[in-house]
CSV table of C-alpha atoms in Angstrom, one decimal:
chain,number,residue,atom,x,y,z
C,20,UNK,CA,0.0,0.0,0.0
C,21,UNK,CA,1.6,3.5,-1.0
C,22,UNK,CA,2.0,6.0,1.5
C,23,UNK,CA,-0.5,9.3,0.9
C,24,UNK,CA,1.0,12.9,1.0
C,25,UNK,CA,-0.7,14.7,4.1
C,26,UNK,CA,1.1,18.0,3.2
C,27,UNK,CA,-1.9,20.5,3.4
C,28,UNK,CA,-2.7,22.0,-0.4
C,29,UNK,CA,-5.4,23.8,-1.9
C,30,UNK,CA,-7.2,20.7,-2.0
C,31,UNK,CA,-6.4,19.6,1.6
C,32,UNK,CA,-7.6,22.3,3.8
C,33,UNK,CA,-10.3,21.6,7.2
C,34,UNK,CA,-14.0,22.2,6.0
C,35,UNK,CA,-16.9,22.8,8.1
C,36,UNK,CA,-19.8,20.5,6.8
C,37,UNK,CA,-21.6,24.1,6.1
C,38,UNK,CA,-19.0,24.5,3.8
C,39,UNK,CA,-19.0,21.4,2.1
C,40,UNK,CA,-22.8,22.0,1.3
C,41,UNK,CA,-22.5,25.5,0.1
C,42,UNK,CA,-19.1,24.7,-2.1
C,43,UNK,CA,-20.6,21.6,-3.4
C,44,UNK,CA,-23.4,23.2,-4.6
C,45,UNK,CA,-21.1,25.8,-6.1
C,46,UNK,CA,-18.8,23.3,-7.7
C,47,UNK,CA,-21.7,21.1,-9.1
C,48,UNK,CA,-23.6,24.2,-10.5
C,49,UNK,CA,-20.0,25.2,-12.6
C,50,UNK,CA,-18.5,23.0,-15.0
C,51,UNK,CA,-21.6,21.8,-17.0
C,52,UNK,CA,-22.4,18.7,-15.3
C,53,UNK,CA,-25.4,18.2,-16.8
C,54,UNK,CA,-28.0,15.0,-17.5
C,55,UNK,CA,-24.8,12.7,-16.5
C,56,UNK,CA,-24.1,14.6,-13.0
C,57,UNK,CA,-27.7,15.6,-12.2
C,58,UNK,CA,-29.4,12.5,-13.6
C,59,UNK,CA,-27.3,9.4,-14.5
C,60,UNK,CA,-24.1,9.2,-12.1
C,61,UNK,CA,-26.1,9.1,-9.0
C,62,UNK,CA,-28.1,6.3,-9.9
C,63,UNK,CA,-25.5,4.1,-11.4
C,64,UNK,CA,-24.1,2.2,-8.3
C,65,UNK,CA,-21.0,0.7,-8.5
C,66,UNK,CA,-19.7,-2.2,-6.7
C,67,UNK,CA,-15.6,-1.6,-5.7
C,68,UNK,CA,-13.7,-4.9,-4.6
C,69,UNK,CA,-10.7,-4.1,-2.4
C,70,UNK,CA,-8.3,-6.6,-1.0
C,71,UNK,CA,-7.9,-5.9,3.1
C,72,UNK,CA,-4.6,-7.6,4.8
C,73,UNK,CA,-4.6,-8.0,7.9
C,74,UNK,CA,-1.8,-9.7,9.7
C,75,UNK,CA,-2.6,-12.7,12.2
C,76,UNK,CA,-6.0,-13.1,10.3
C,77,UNK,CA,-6.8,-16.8,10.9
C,78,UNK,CA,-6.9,-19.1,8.0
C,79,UNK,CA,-10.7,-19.5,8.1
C,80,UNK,CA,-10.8,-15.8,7.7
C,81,UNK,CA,-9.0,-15.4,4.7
C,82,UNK,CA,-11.3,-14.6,1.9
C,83,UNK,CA,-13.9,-13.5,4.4
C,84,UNK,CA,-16.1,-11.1,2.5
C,85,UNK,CA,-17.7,-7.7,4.8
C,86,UNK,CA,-20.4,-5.5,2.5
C,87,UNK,CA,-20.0,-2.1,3.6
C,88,UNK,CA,-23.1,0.3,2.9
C,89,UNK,CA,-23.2,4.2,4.2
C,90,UNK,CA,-24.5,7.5,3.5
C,91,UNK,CA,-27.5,6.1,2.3
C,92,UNK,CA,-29.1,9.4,3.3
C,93,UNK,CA,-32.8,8.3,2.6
C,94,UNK,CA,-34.8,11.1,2.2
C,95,UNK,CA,-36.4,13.8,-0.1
C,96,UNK,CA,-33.1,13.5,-2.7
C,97,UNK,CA,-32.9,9.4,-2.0
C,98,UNK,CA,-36.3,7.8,-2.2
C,99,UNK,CA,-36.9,4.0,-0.5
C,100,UNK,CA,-37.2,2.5,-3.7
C,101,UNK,CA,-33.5,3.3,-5.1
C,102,UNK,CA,-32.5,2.6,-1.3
C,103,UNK,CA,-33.9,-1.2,-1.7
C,104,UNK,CA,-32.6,-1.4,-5.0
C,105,UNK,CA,-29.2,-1.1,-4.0
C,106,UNK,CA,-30.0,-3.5,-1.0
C,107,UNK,CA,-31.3,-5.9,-3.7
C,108,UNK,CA,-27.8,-5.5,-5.4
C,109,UNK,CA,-25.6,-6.1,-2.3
C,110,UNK,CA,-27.3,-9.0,-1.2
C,111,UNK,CA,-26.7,-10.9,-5.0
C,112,UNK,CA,-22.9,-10.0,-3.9
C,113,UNK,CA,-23.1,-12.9,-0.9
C,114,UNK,CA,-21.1,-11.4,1.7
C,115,UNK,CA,-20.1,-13.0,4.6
C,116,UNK,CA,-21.2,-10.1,6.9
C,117,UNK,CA,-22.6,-6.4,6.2
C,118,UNK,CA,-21.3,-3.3,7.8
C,119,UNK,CA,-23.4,-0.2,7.9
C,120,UNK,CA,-21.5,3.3,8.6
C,121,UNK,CA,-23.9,5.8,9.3
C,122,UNK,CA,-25.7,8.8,7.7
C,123,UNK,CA,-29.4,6.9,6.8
C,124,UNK,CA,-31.4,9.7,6.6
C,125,UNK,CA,-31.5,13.5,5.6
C,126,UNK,CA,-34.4,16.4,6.7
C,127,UNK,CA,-37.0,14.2,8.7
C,128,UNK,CA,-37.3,11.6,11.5
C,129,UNK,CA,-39.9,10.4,9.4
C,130,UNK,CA,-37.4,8.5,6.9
C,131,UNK,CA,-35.6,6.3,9.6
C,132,UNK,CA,-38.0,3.5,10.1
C,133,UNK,CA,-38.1,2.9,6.5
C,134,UNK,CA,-34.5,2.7,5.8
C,135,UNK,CA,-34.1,0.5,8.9
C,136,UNK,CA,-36.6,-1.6,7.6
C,137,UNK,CA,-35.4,-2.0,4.7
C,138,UNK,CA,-31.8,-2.6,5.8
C,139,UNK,CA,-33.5,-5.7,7.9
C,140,UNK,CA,-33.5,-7.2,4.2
C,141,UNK,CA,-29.7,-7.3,4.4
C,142,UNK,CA,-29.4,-11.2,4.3
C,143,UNK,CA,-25.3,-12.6,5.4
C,144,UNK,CA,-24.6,-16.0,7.3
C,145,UNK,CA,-22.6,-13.8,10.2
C,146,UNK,CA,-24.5,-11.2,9.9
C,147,UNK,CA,-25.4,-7.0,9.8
C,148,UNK,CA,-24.0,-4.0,11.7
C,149,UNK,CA,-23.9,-0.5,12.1
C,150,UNK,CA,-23.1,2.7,13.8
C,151,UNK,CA,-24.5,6.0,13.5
C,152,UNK,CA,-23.5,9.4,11.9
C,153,UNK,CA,-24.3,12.9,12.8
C,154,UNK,CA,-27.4,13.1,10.6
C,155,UNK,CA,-29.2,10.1,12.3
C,156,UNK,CA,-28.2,12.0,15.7
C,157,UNK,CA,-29.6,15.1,14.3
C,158,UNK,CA,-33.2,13.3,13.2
C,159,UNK,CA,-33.3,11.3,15.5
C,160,UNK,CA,-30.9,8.7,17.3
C,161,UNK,CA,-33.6,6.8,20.1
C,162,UNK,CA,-35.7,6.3,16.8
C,163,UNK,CA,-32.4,4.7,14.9
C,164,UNK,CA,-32.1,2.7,18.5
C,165,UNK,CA,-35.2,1.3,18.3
C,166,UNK,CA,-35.7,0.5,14.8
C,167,UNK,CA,-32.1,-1.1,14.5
C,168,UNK,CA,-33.6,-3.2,17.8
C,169,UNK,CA,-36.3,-4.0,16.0
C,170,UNK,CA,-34.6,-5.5,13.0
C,171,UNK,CA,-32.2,-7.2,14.6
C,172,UNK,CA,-29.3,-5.1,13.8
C,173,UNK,CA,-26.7,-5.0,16.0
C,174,UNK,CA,-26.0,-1.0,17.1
C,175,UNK,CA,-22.4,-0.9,18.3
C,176,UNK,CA,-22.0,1.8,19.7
C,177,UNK,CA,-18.6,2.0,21.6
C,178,UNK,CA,-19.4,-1.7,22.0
C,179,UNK,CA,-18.3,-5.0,20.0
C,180,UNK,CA,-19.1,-8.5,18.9
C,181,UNK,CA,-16.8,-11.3,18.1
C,182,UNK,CA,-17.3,-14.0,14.8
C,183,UNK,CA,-15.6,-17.3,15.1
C,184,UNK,CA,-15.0,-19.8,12.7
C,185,UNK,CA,-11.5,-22.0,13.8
C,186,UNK,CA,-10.1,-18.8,15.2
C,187,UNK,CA,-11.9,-15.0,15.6
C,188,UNK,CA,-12.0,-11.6,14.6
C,189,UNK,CA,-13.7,-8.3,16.1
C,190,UNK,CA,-15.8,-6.1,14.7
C,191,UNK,CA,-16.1,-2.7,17.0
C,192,UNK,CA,-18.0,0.2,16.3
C,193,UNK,CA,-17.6,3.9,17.8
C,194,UNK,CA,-19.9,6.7,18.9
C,195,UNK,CA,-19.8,9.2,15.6
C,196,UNK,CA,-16.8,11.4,15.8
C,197,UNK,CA,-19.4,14.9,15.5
C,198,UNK,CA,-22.2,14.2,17.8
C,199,UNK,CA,-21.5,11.5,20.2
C,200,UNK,CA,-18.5,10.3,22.5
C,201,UNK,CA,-15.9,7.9,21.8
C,202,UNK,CA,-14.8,5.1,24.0
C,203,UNK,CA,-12.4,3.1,22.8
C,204,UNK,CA,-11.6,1.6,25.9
C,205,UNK,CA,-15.6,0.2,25.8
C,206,UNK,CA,-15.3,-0.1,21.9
C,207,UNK,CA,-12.7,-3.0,22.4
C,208,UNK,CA,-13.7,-4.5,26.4
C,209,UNK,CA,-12.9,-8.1,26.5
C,210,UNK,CA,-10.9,-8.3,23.3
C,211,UNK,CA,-8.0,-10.4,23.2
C,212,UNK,CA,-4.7,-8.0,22.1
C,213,UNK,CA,-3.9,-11.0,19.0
C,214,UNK,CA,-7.4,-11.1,17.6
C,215,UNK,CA,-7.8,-9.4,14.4
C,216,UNK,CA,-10.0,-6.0,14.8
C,217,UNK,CA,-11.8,-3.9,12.9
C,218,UNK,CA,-13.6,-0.9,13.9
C,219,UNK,CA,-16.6,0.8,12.3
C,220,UNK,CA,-16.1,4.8,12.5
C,221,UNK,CA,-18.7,7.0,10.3
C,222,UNK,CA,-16.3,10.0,10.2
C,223,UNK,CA,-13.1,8.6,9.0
C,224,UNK,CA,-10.9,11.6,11.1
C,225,UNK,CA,-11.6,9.7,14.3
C,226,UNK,CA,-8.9,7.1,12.9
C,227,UNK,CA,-5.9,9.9,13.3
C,228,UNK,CA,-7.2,10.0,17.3
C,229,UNK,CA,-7.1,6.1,17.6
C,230,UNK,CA,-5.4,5.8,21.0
C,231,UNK,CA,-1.7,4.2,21.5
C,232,UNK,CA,-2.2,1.6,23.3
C,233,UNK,CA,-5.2,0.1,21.1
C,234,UNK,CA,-4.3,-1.7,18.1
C,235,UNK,CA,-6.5,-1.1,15.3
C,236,UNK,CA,-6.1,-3.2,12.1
C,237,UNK,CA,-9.0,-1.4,9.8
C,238,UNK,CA,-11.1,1.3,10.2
C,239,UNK,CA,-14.3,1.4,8.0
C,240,UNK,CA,-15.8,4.9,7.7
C,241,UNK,CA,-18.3,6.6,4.8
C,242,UNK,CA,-19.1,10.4,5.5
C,243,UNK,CA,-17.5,12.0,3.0
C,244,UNK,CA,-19.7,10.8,0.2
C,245,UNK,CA,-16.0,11.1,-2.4
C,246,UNK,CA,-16.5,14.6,-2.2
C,247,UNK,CA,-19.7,14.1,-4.9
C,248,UNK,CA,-17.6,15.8,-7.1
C,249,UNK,CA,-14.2,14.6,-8.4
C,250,UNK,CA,-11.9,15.7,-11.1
C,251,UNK,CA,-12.2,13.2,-14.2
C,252,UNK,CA,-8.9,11.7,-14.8
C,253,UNK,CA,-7.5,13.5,-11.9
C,254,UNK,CA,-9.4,11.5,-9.2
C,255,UNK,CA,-9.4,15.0,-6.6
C,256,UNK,CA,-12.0,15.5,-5.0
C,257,UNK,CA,-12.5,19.7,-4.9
C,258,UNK,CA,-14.5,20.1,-1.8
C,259,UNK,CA,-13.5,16.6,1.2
C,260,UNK,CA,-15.5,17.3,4.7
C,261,UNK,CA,-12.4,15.9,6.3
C,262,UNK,CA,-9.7,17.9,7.5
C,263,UNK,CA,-6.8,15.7,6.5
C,264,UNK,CA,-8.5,16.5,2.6
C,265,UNK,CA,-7.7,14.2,-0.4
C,266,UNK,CA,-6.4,11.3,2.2
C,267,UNK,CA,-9.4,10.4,3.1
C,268,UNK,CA,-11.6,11.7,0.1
C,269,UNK,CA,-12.4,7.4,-0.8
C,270,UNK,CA,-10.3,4.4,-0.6
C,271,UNK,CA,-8.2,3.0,1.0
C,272,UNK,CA,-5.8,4.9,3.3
C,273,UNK,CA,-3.2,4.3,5.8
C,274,UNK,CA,-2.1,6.4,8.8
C,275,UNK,CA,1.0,5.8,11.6
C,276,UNK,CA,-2.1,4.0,14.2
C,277,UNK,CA,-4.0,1.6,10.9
C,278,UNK,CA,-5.6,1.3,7.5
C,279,UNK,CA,-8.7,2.9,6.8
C,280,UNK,CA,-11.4,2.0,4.2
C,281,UNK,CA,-13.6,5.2,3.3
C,282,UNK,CA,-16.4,4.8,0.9
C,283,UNK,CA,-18.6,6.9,-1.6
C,284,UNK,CA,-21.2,5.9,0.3
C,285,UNK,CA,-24.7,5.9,-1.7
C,286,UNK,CA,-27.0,9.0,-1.5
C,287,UNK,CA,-25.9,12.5,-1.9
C,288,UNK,CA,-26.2,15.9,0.5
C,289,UNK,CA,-27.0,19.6,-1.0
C,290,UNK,CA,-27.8,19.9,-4.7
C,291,UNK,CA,-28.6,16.1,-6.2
C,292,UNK,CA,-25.2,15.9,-8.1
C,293,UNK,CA,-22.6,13.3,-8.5
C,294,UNK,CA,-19.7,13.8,-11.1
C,295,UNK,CA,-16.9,11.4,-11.3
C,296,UNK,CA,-18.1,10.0,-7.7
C,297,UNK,CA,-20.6,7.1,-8.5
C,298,UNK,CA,-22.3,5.7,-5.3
C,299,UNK,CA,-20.7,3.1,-3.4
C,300,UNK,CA,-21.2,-0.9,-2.8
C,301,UNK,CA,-17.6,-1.4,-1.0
C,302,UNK,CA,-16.9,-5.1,-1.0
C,303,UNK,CA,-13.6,-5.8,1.3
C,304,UNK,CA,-12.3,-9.1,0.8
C,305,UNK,CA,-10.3,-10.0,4.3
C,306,UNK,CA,-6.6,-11.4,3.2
C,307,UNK,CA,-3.9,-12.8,5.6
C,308,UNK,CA,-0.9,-11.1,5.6
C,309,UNK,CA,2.3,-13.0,6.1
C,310,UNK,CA,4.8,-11.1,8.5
C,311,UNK,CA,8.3,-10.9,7.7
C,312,UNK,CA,10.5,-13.2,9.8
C,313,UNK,CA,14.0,-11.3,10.7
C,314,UNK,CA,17.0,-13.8,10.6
């Protein structure tokens, strides 16, 4: 995996998320994005396939297969009906387990119970969960609680759960990095310091503030939606709601504390536009990696 430059730029500068609506609507309305950024890009999901190596993975974990779905953002922009089309799509992809990384719903408490139900049709042998972002705190987060309950979606909110085969891995999740506490500490209680772990994070900054003394081997995030916008050929996102920028625009990154996967995610915030930036099915394949011996 290459190293990413972190030197601050004109394209990696701290943005408010006030910002990121105003500029994005700026950047979408310039340029001449027209039918293909208005009306085709955001409905053509794509489905990216990255390889995750993870040292110490145990052998029955190698090729396991996590879903990751986020910024779904259900609401007057996202209707249900694209929402459980995309569902329909990630389930014919047969994952091992689903992750889901926040951001459900835009403008209304009224669109969570939907979106929850329809993420109860998320079907994986070990199977779905989630953590919440700043705009399912800011609708609503005891109605996420409940309908997550209700569906039988695990909530991990500085909390974990453990999936064994012949050996086991972690999956953690953390309170949202904008509008909730984080607890590492909690996050991780009871974990073994070998076993494999992976932590669930909407707002993929948090992973720069990982503790120390906790070993984190990936950290799945979503909120910055690619920037909507990107630079064809270029890959730059102009406006990133992140204040380390382009490093954690999509993809996957690496910092001095872990690896971190940050999707597209699938709906959009301010004007309806996607250019460049098609919504996001992340498939992460698990891989073992071998560790060097020194003779």
């Amino acid at each position: 995996m290459h190293e990413i430059e972190e030197k601050e730029s004109v394209w990696n500068r701290p943005i408010s998320r006030r910002s990121f609506l105003k500029k994005t609507a700026i950047f979408g309305a310039i340029g001449g994005l027209g039918i293909e950024g208005f009306a085709l890009e955001p409905r053509q999901v794509a489905v990216t396939n990255t390889d995750i190596y993870i040292a110490g993975l145990p052998d029955d974990f190698d090729g396991f297969r996590i879903c990751q779905l986020t910024d779904v953002h259900h609401g007057p922009l996202i209707s249900i009906k694209f929402v459980e089309k995309v569902i329909e799509k990630a389930n014919q992809l047969k994952p091992d387990a689903f992750v889901l990384t926040g951001d459900y719903v835009s403008s209304s408490p009224k669109y969570i119970r939907p979106v929850i139900n329809a993420f109860g049709k998320l079907n994986a042998p070990y199977g779905t969960y989630a953590v919440l972002g700043n705009h399912d705190h800011w609708e609503g987060e005891e109605l996420c609680i409940r309908n997550f309950k209700r569906n039988k979606i695990a909530l991990l909110t500085n909390t974990n759960t453990v999936i064994t085969k012949r050996g086991s891995i972690c999956i953690a999740g953390i309170g949202d990095y904008l509008e909730d506490t984080q607890e590492p500490d909690k996050a991780f209680k009871g974990i073994p310091d070998d076993m494999p772990r992976i932590l669930l994070s909407h707002h993929p900054d948090y992973s720069e503030e990982i503790p120390k003394d906790i070993r984190v081997d990936l950290v799945i995030s979503g909120h910055t939606h690619g920037g909507q916008v990107q630079i064809p050929m270029l890959g730059i996102a102009p406006i990133v709601p992140s204040k380390y920028g382009q490093k954690y625009a999509n993809g996957l990154a690496k910092n001095s504390k872990t690896q971190v996967y940050v999707s597209r995610g699938v709906g959009m915030i301010g004007i309806p536009v996607r250019f460049s930036c098609p919504p996001e099915i992340a498939l992460l394949t698990l891989r073992k990696k071998e560790i060097a011996i020194q003779i």
